[in-house]
Tab-separated table of C-alpha atoms and ligand atoms in Angstrom:
chain	number	residue	atom	x	y	z
A	202	MET	CA	-18.699	-17.646	4.137
A	203	ASN	CA	-19.786	-15.327	8.433
A	204	THR	CA	-16.922	-13.080	8.756
A	205	LYS	CA	-16.228	-12.652	12.341
A	206	ILE	CA	-15.402	-9.172	13.544
A	207	VAL	CA	-13.482	-8.374	16.116
A	208	ARG	CA	-11.554	-5.663	18.036
A	209	LEU	CA	-8.307	-5.549	18.668
A	210	GLY	CA	-6.497	-3.032	22.021
A	211	GLU	CA	-9.651	-4.515	24.319
A	212	GLY	CA	-6.684	-5.087	26.687
A	213	ASN	CA	-6.008	-8.862	28.299
A	214	LYS	CA	-8.572	-10.108	25.009
A	215	ASP	CA	-5.931	-9.383	23.045
A	216	GLU	CA	-3.989	-12.758	23.313
A	217	GLU	CA	-7.065	-15.253	23.192
A	218	VAL	CA	-8.646	-13.212	19.783
A	219	LEU	CA	-4.491	-13.386	18.169
A	220	LEU	CA	-4.605	-17.085	19.292
A	221	GLU	CA	-7.960	-17.648	17.423
A	222	ALA	CA	-6.772	-16.059	14.790
A	223	GLY	CA	-3.630	-18.053	14.536
A	224	GLU	CA	-5.664	-21.202	14.568
A	225	ILE	CA	-7.530	-19.979	11.202
A	226	LEU	CA	-4.811	-19.561	9.582
A	227	LYS	CA	-2.758	-22.984	10.798
A	228	ALA	CA	-5.930	-24.433	9.061
A	229	GLY	CA	-5.952	-22.485	5.851
A	230	GLY	CA	-8.365	-19.440	6.831
A	231	LEU	CA	-7.867	-15.904	5.873
A	232	VAL	CA	-7.635	-13.647	8.484
A	233	ALA	CA	-7.445	-9.510	7.978
A	234	PHE	CA	-5.536	-7.944	10.221
A	235	PRO	CA	-4.101	-4.096	10.939
A	236	THR	CA	-0.661	-3.352	9.891
A	237	GLU	CA	1.401	-0.054	9.990
A	238	THR	CA	1.094	0.392	6.980
A	239	VAL	CA	-2.227	-0.750	5.597
A	240	TYR	CA	-5.392	-3.799	6.631
A	241	GLY	CA	-3.005	-6.786	5.079
A	242	LEU	CA	-5.071	-9.904	4.122
A	243	GLY	CA	-3.012	-12.936	6.247
A	244	GLY	CA	-2.946	-16.727	4.709
A	245	ASP	CA	-0.321	-19.609	5.889
A	246	ALA	CA	2.081	-18.946	3.615
A	247	LEU	CA	3.493	-22.012	3.781
A	248	ASN	CA	-0.097	-22.673	2.547
A	249	PRO	CA	-0.153	-23.110	-1.621
A	250	ASP	CA	-4.553	-23.548	-1.170
A	251	SER	CA	-4.227	-20.016	1.370
A	252	SER	CA	-2.014	-18.607	-1.348
A	253	ARG	CA	-4.758	-19.785	-3.751
A	254	LYS	CA	-7.675	-18.557	-1.469
A	255	ILE	CA	-6.241	-14.571	-1.141
A	256	TYR	CA	-5.611	-14.555	-4.531
A	257	ALA	CA	-9.997	-15.188	-4.975
A	258	ALA	CA	-11.523	-12.954	-2.121
A	259	LYS	CA	-9.151	-10.255	-3.376
A	260	GLY	CA	-9.859	-10.893	-6.901
A	261	ARG	CA	-6.265	-10.841	-7.405
A	262	PRO	CA	-4.774	-12.025	-10.789
A	263	SER	CA	-2.825	-14.806	-9.417
A	264	ASP	CA	0.621	-13.627	-11.403
A	265	ASN	CA	0.781	-10.547	-8.509
A	266	PRO	CA	2.876	-12.365	-5.771
A	267	LEU	CA	2.038	-12.081	-1.662
A	268	ILE	CA	4.758	-10.527	0.935
A	269	VAL	CA	5.876	-13.246	3.573
A	270	HIS	CA	5.064	-11.459	6.802
A	271	ILE	CA	7.629	-13.158	9.638
A	272	TYR	CA	7.794	-12.295	13.466
A	273	ARG	CA	11.113	-11.949	13.999
A	274	THR	CA	14.034	-11.661	11.835
A	275	GLU	CA	16.315	-15.122	11.433
A	276	ASP	CA	13.174	-16.566	10.164
A	277	LEU	CA	14.287	-14.547	6.876
A	278	TYR	CA	16.857	-17.651	6.546
A	279	LYS	CA	14.532	-20.027	5.935
A	280	VAL	CA	12.039	-18.089	3.619
A	281	ALA	CA	15.640	-17.026	1.726
A	282	ARG	CA	17.829	-19.397	-0.216
A	283	GLU	CA	20.484	-16.027	0.316
A	284	VAL	CA	20.319	-14.277	2.965
A	285	PRO	CA	23.447	-11.463	1.844
A	286	LYS	CA	24.545	-8.949	3.930
A	287	GLU	CA	22.536	-5.817	2.790
A	288	ALA	CA	19.358	-7.807	3.709
A	289	LEU	CA	20.478	-8.009	7.280
A	290	GLN	CA	22.202	-4.145	7.449
A	291	LEU	CA	18.514	-3.541	6.027
A	292	ALA	CA	16.750	-5.522	8.877
A	293	GLU	CA	18.521	-3.958	11.732
A	294	ALA	CA	18.272	-0.466	10.176
A	295	PHE	CA	14.371	-0.647	9.275
A	296	TRP	CA	12.393	-4.419	10.848
A	297	PRO	CA	10.563	-4.324	12.278
A	298	GLY	CA	8.578	-1.424	10.565
A	299	PRO	CA	7.347	-1.103	6.400
A	300	LEU	CA	10.593	-2.367	4.330
A	301	THR	CA	9.535	-5.294	2.427
A	302	MET	CA	12.327	-6.964	1.201
A	303	ILE	CA	12.637	-9.126	-2.341
A	304	LEU	CA	15.293	-11.985	-1.887
A	305	PRO	CA	16.142	-15.185	-3.807
A	306	LYS	CA	12.990	-17.277	-2.139
A	307	SER	CA	13.944	-21.170	-0.581
A	308	GLU	CA	12.165	-24.250	-1.053
A	309	LEU	CA	9.939	-23.573	1.706
A	310	ILE	CA	8.044	-20.938	0.246
A	311	PRO	CA	5.767	-23.080	-2.636
A	312	LEU	CA	5.431	-20.631	-5.855
A	313	GLU	CA	1.161	-20.526	-5.327
A	314	THR	CA	2.704	-17.422	-2.978
A	315	THR	CA	5.449	-15.512	-4.845
A	316	GLY	CA	2.967	-15.617	-7.858
A	317	GLY	CA	4.990	-18.305	-9.862
A	318	LEU	CA	8.682	-16.111	-9.091
A	319	THR	CA	11.942	-17.897	-7.610
A	320	THR	CA	12.493	-14.266	-5.562
A	321	VAL	CA	10.503	-13.643	-2.833
A	322	ALA	CA	8.924	-10.673	-1.044
A	323	VAL	CA	9.514	-10.547	3.020
A	324	ARG	CA	8.663	-8.384	5.625
A	325	LEU	CA	9.039	-7.971	9.357
A	326	PRO	CA	5.791	-5.499	10.084
A	327	SER	CA	6.224	-3.305	13.877
A	328	HIS	CA	2.180	-3.568	14.593
A	329	PRO	CA	2.222	-5.750	17.406
A	330	GLY	CA	-0.647	-7.314	17.399
A	331	ALA	CA	0.281	-8.342	13.563
A	332	ARG	CA	3.491	-10.228	14.737
A	333	ARG	CA	2.066	-12.088	17.523
A	334	MET	CA	-0.825	-13.332	15.122
A	335	ILE	CA	1.893	-13.715	12.427
A	336	GLU	CA	3.957	-15.964	15.447
A	337	CYS	CA	0.369	-18.246	16.656
A	338	ALA	CA	-0.023	-18.985	12.725
A	339	GLY	CA	3.163	-20.908	12.969
A	340	GLY	CA	5.807	-17.794	11.878
A	341	PHE	CA	4.798	-17.012	7.912
A	342	VAL	CA	2.157	-15.397	6.621
A	343	ALA	CA	1.238	-14.622	3.338
A	344	ALA	CA	-0.166	-11.044	3.064
A	345	PRO	CA	-1.516	-8.408	0.296
A	346	SER	CA	-3.416	-5.895	0.743
A	347	ALA	CA	-6.435	-6.645	2.433
A	348	ASN	CA	-8.692	-4.770	-0.150
A	349	LEU	CA	-10.360	-6.287	-3.509
A	350	SER	CA	-8.103	-5.872	-6.158
A	351	GLY	CA	-8.127	-2.246	-7.959
A	352	ARG	CA	-9.304	-0.577	-4.403
A	353	PRO	CA	-7.513	1.587	-2.954
A	354	SER	CA	-5.898	0.023	0.113
A	355	PRO	CA	-7.953	-0.455	3.626
A	356	THR	CA	-6.937	2.126	6.096
A	357	THR	CA	-9.605	0.861	8.279
A	358	ALA	CA	-11.243	-2.105	9.190
A	359	LYS	CA	-14.803	-0.399	7.866
A	360	TYR	CA	-12.519	-0.984	4.757
A	361	VAL	CA	-11.235	-3.944	4.750
A	362	VAL	CA	-15.143	-5.056	6.164
A	363	GLU	CA	-16.798	-3.818	2.652
A	364	ASP	CA	-14.611	-5.324	0.343
A	365	MET	CA	-14.011	-8.708	2.513
A	366	ASN	CA	-17.354	-9.179	4.392
A	367	GLY	CA	-18.293	-12.870	4.116
A	368	ARG	CA	-15.349	-13.587	1.784
A	369	ILE	CA	-13.096	-14.283	4.472
A	370	GLU	CA	-12.697	-15.949	8.047
A	371	MET	CA	-12.110	-13.239	10.200
A	372	ILE	CA	-11.294	-9.812	10.522
A	373	LEU	CA	-9.001	-8.321	13.107
A	374	ASP	CA	-9.915	-4.477	13.254
A	375	GLY	CA	-7.005	-2.325	15.214
A	376	GLY	CA	-8.548	1.272	14.152
A	377	GLU	CA	-6.891	3.331	12.016
A	378	VAL	CA	-2.973	2.202	11.053
A	379	GLY	CA	-0.571	4.664	11.273
A	380	ILE	CA	1.791	5.545	7.199
A	381	GLY	CA	-1.637	4.633	5.268
A	382	LEU	CA	0.684	3.670	2.635
A	383	GLU	CA	2.219	0.355	1.626
A	384	SER	CA	4.885	-0.518	2.343
A	385	THR	CA	8.395	0.594	0.608
A	386	ILE	CA	9.882	-2.697	-1.681
A	387	VAL	CA	13.511	-3.045	-2.046
A	388	ASP	CA	15.083	-5.903	-4.785
A	389	LEU	CA	18.247	-6.817	-3.404
A	390	THR	CA	18.334	-9.637	-6.206
A	391	VAL	CA	20.433	-6.756	-8.536
A	392	ASN	CA	22.714	-5.029	-8.279
A	393	PRO	CA	22.842	-1.756	-6.678
A	394	PRO	CA	19.480	-2.609	-4.890
A	395	GLN	CA	16.467	-0.900	-6.994
A	396	ILE	CA	13.319	0.831	-5.392
A	397	LEU	CA	10.300	-0.847	-7.053
A	398	ARG	CA	7.658	0.335	-5.023
A	399	PRO	CA	8.443	3.807	-2.847
A	400	GLY	CA	7.191	4.060	1.092
A	401	PHE	CA	7.674	5.623	4.729
A	402	ILE	CA	11.197	4.078	4.191
A	403	THR	CA	12.706	6.587	2.131
A	404	SER	CA	15.438	6.101	-1.039
A	405	ASP	CA	17.735	8.928	1.733
A	406	MET	CA	17.258	6.052	3.945
A	407	LEU	CA	18.150	3.727	2.408
A	408	LYS	CA	20.887	5.297	0.742
A	409	GLU	CA	22.189	5.850	4.127
A	410	VAL	CA	22.575	1.905	4.386
A	411	LEU	CA	23.125	0.480	1.215
A	412	GLY	CA	25.177	3.659	-0.450
A	413	SER	CA	23.484	2.996	-3.884
A	414	VAL	CA	19.947	2.506	-4.541
A	415	GLU	CA	18.115	2.838	-7.547
A	416	ASN	CA	14.295	3.816	-8.597
A	417	ASP	CA	12.493	1.418	-10.737
A	418	ALA	CA	11.812	3.448	-13.999
A	419	THR	CA	8.373	3.112	-14.575
A	420	LEU	CA	7.840	4.694	-10.775
A	421	PHE	CA	6.707	8.589	-11.762
A	422	THR	CA	6.452	7.394	-15.054
A	423	THR	CA	5.185	5.505	-18.391
A	424	ALA	CA	7.606	7.282	-20.487
A	425	SER	CA	9.690	4.123	-20.550
A	426	GLY	CA	7.660	1.950	-21.867
A	427	GLN	CA	9.314	-0.537	-19.721
A	428	ALA	CA	7.130	-3.320	-17.310
A	429	PRO	CA	7.185	-2.029	-13.734
A	430	ARG	CA	9.500	-4.431	-11.831
A	431	ALA	CA	6.823	-5.344	-9.151
A	432	PRO	CA	4.139	-7.240	-11.323
A	433	GLY	CA	1.683	-6.007	-8.840
A	434	MET	CA	2.269	-2.407	-10.152
A	435	LYS	CA	1.431	-2.735	-13.565
A	436	TYR	CA	-2.348	-2.961	-12.073
A	437	ARG	CA	-4.199	0.011	-12.403
A	438	HIS	CA	-4.136	0.098	-8.377
A	439	TYR	CA	-5.771	2.764	-5.776
A	440	ALA	CA	-8.394	3.328	-8.691
A	441	PRO	CA	-11.183	5.327	-7.648
A	442	LYS	CA	-14.322	4.789	-10.007
A	443	GLY	CA	-14.168	8.547	-11.065
A	444	ASN	CA	-11.861	9.785	-13.814
A	445	LEU	CA	-8.811	11.588	-11.564
A	446	VAL	CA	-6.934	14.030	-12.888
A	447	ILE	CA	-3.341	15.744	-11.254
A	448	VAL	CA	-3.274	19.339	-11.714
A	449	GLN	CA	0.230	20.771	-11.301
A	450	GLY	CA	1.590	24.141	-11.356
A	451	GLU	CA	1.532	27.346	-9.446
A	452	ASN	CA	-1.885	28.071	-7.079
A	453	ASP	CA	-4.141	30.817	-8.492
A	454	ARG	CA	-3.267	29.188	-11.688
A	455	VAL	CA	-4.558	25.003	-10.261
A	456	ILE	CA	-6.930	27.253	-9.630
A	457	SER	CA	-8.630	29.080	-11.654
A	458	TYR	CA	-8.238	26.147	-14.309
A	459	VAL	CA	-9.877	23.400	-12.230
A	460	ASN	CA	-12.704	25.856	-11.195
A	461	GLU	CA	-13.117	25.956	-14.571
A	462	LYS	CA	-13.063	22.190	-15.900
A	463	LEU	CA	-15.132	21.759	-12.844
A	464	GLN	CA	-18.172	23.895	-14.425
A	465	GLU	CA	-17.832	21.726	-17.442
A	466	ALA	CA	-18.077	18.696	-16.353
A	467	LYS	CA	-21.045	20.017	-13.796
A	468	GLY	CA	-22.573	21.096	-17.088
A	469	ALA	CA	-21.980	17.601	-18.599
A	470	GLY	CA	-24.197	16.450	-15.495
A	471	LYS	CA	-21.443	15.108	-13.759
A	472	LYS	CA	-20.764	14.934	-10.028
A	473	THR	CA	-17.238	16.347	-9.570
A	474	GLY	CA	-14.924	16.531	-6.266
A	475	VAL	CA	-11.624	18.297	-5.868
A	476	ILE	CA	-8.338	17.009	-3.688
A	477	ALA	CA	-6.440	20.162	-1.906
A	478	ALA	CA	-4.423	21.353	0.896
A	479	SER	CA	-6.021	23.094	3.737
A	480	ASP	CA	-4.816	26.166	2.500
A	481	THR	CA	-7.122	26.493	-1.055
A	482	ALA	CA	-9.501	24.558	-0.459
A	483	GLY	CA	-12.034	27.447	-0.010
A	484	ARG	CA	-11.017	28.597	-3.356
A	485	TYR	CA	-12.508	25.646	-4.921
A	486	ALA	CA	-16.681	25.201	-6.051
A	487	GLY	CA	-16.578	21.563	-6.672
A	488	ASP	CA	-19.388	19.356	-6.073
A	489	VAL	CA	-17.102	17.446	-2.995
A	490	ILE	CA	-14.315	19.466	-1.246
A	491	LYS	CA	-12.007	16.883	0.212
A	492	THR	CA	-9.220	18.454	2.506
A	493	ILE	CA	-6.305	16.541	1.958
A	494	GLY	CA	-4.174	18.580	5.348
A	495	ASP	CA	-1.433	21.051	5.458
A	496	ARG	CA	0.744	20.256	1.712
A	497	ARG	CA	4.363	20.386	3.984
A	498	ASP	CA	2.337	17.161	6.666
A	499	GLU	CA	3.583	14.329	4.380
A	500	GLU	CA	2.827	11.758	6.906
A	501	VAL	CA	-0.583	12.987	7.499
A	502	ILE	CA	-1.611	13.397	3.189
A	503	ALA	CA	-0.094	9.826	3.207
A	504	ARG	CA	-2.707	8.708	5.821
A	505	ARG	CA	-5.165	10.160	4.036
A	506	LEU	CA	-4.838	9.636	0.993
A	507	TYR	CA	-6.330	6.377	0.731
A	508	GLY	CA	-9.357	6.960	2.238
A	509	ILE	CA	-10.614	10.528	0.223
A	510	LEU	CA	-10.368	7.985	-2.888
A	511	ARG	CA	-13.170	5.862	-0.947
A	512	GLU	CA	-14.878	8.655	-0.199
A	513	PHE	CA	-15.630	9.462	-3.617
A	514	ASP	CA	-16.744	6.278	-4.371
A	515	ASP	CA	-19.193	6.158	-1.595
A	516	GLU	CA	-20.719	9.817	-2.822
A	517	ASN	CA	-20.584	8.313	-6.517
A	518	VAL	CA	-18.276	11.497	-7.506
A	519	GLU	CA	-17.577	10.577	-11.541
A	520	GLN	CA	-15.040	13.555	-11.841
A	521	ILE	CA	-12.352	14.382	-9.670
A	522	TYR	CA	-9.117	17.234	-10.008
A	523	SER	CA	-6.696	16.963	-7.019
A	524	GLU	CA	-3.505	19.337	-6.362
A	525	SER	CA	0.148	17.819	-6.613
A	526	PHE	CA	1.578	16.432	-3.050
A	527	GLY	CA	4.878	15.483	-4.143
A	528	GLY	CA	6.453	18.245	-1.935
A	529	GLU	CA	9.213	20.354	-2.999
A	530	ASP	CA	9.979	19.022	-6.343
A	531	GLU	CA	7.013	16.686	-7.724
A	532	GLY	CA	7.829	13.823	-5.600
A	533	HIS	CA	11.663	13.985	-6.115
A	534	GLY	CA	12.332	13.732	-1.819
A	535	GLY	CA	11.103	12.459	1.145
A	536	LEU	CA	7.238	10.881	1.802
A	537	GLY	CA	5.965	12.591	-0.826
A	538	GLN	CA	7.830	10.352	-3.178
A	539	ALA	CA	5.486	7.463	-2.183
A	540	ILE	CA	2.377	9.643	-2.205
A	541	MET	CA	3.207	11.550	-5.725
A	542	ASN	CA	3.692	7.236	-7.071
A	543	ARG	CA	0.257	6.470	-5.650
A	544	LEU	CA	-1.317	9.136	-6.624
A	545	LEU	CA	0.108	9.080	-10.586
A	546	LYS	CA	-2.062	5.313	-10.836
A	547	ALA	CA	-4.662	6.380	-8.761
A	548	ALA	CA	-4.806	9.038	-11.523
A	549	GLY	CA	-3.761	6.331	-14.659
A	550	HIS	CA	-0.592	9.071	-15.064
A	551	GLN	CA	-3.590	11.826	-16.104
A	552	VAL	CA	-1.321	14.970	-15.521
A	553	ILE	CA	-2.237	18.046	-16.041
A	554	ARG	CA	0.308	21.418	-15.668
A	555	VAL	CA	-0.655	24.700	-16.009
A	556	ASN	CA	2.273	26.750	-15.981
B	77	LIG	P1	0.443	-5.335	-1.530
B	77	LIG	O1	0.642	-6.937	-0.921
B	77	LIG	O2	-0.263	-5.701	-2.383
B	77	LIG	O3	1.159	-4.167	-1.140
B	77	LIG	O4	1.624	-6.031	-3.349
B	77	LIG	C1	2.418	-6.852	-3.193
B	77	LIG	C2	3.473	-5.944	-4.269
B	77	LIG	O5	4.634	-6.489	-4.074
B	77	LIG	C3	2.867	-6.349	-4.806
B	77	LIG	O6	3.197	-5.307	-5.662
B	77	LIG	C4	3.942	-7.256	-6.056
B	77	LIG	O7	3.919	-7.015	-7.283
B	77	LIG	C5	4.843	-7.181	-5.130
B	77	LIG	N1	6.057	-8.285	-4.493
B	77	LIG	C6	6.122	-8.819	-4.054
B	77	LIG	N2	6.813	-10.335	-4.426
B	77	LIG	C7	7.505	-9.416	-5.403
B	77	LIG	C8	8.707	-10.245	-5.788
B	77	LIG	N3	9.442	-11.519	-5.086
B	77	LIG	N4	8.928	-9.527	-6.909
B	77	LIG	C9	8.635	-8.530	-6.969
B	77	LIG	N5	7.370	-8.028	-7.007
B	77	LIG	C10	6.788	-9.116	-5.833
B	78	LIG	MG1	-2.593	-4.158	-2.973
């Protein structure tokens, strides 16, 4: 298949491009598009064939449900069988934006789109191009992240092209995304509501609206032995090809431990890499050192993380050590939760504490 790649943000041409994307989607084709979180791989959410094509293009297991993207809040009533008042409160507070809600699905949504589940994930993105494209497509676009299954979600069109060129009809290039981590997923079919995937909308922000909200037991540890309740979270997502290990502890100890390990890996003939904050990056002696940003600037770290994981792949790095970026108490506050959740998954939960 010949994939048409078109830039967005070129003024009055955008409308024409988005209309064309809408026509492709309505005809059952696939279009990758930018959102405020990461790039999505869109198909008509009401067409079971489109959903099958999405799974095929990604190489994604078909038990892993897709998120249905809408362009206006009122369409929530078409997607969901019941809309509890909590859903409307959350929509009021955070839509359009990076929040996905799980609700009982309506008859309109085929089981192919929900991976066989009777619940549906819904989101109203804030990216203007994405919203207009969804409207042009008839209002309901199923979209997972536009990466091959198992690879980090794409944060620029370059990475979408890497994974999807020749597999889908069209790629809309909207430049670099704003957030860089996927939407927060909150399940409203349980009481109290549960966070199935942390994101830019934090647990504290949700609590302000909902009163109470719990974390799925598997977000930061494998200790419960349970399966994650978002089917996609059980896969070793976001994984770089190299072996990634997170090292936690006081700076000096982390640096000397990692440098020792880097020497060992080098001795074994491996190409090595490090993910470090700006203030410590200069103190590592690996082959490829990636500076992710100021440790306190979680928004920059979130935006850089997936790109860095992909760069390690491009440079064939085999052994990677990462500092910990979970915020003050290791991933239990603010956006740090989302960063730590993704980093842990990328590392297959390999964490070493050095003090
Ligand atoms: P992605 O679109 O690649 O960000 O993946 C969508 C995520 O949403 C995956 O982790 C899915 O497992 C999760 N998801 C989608 N629909 C549901 C649902 N009905 N119940 C629980 N998780 C869901
Ligand atoms: Mg994904």
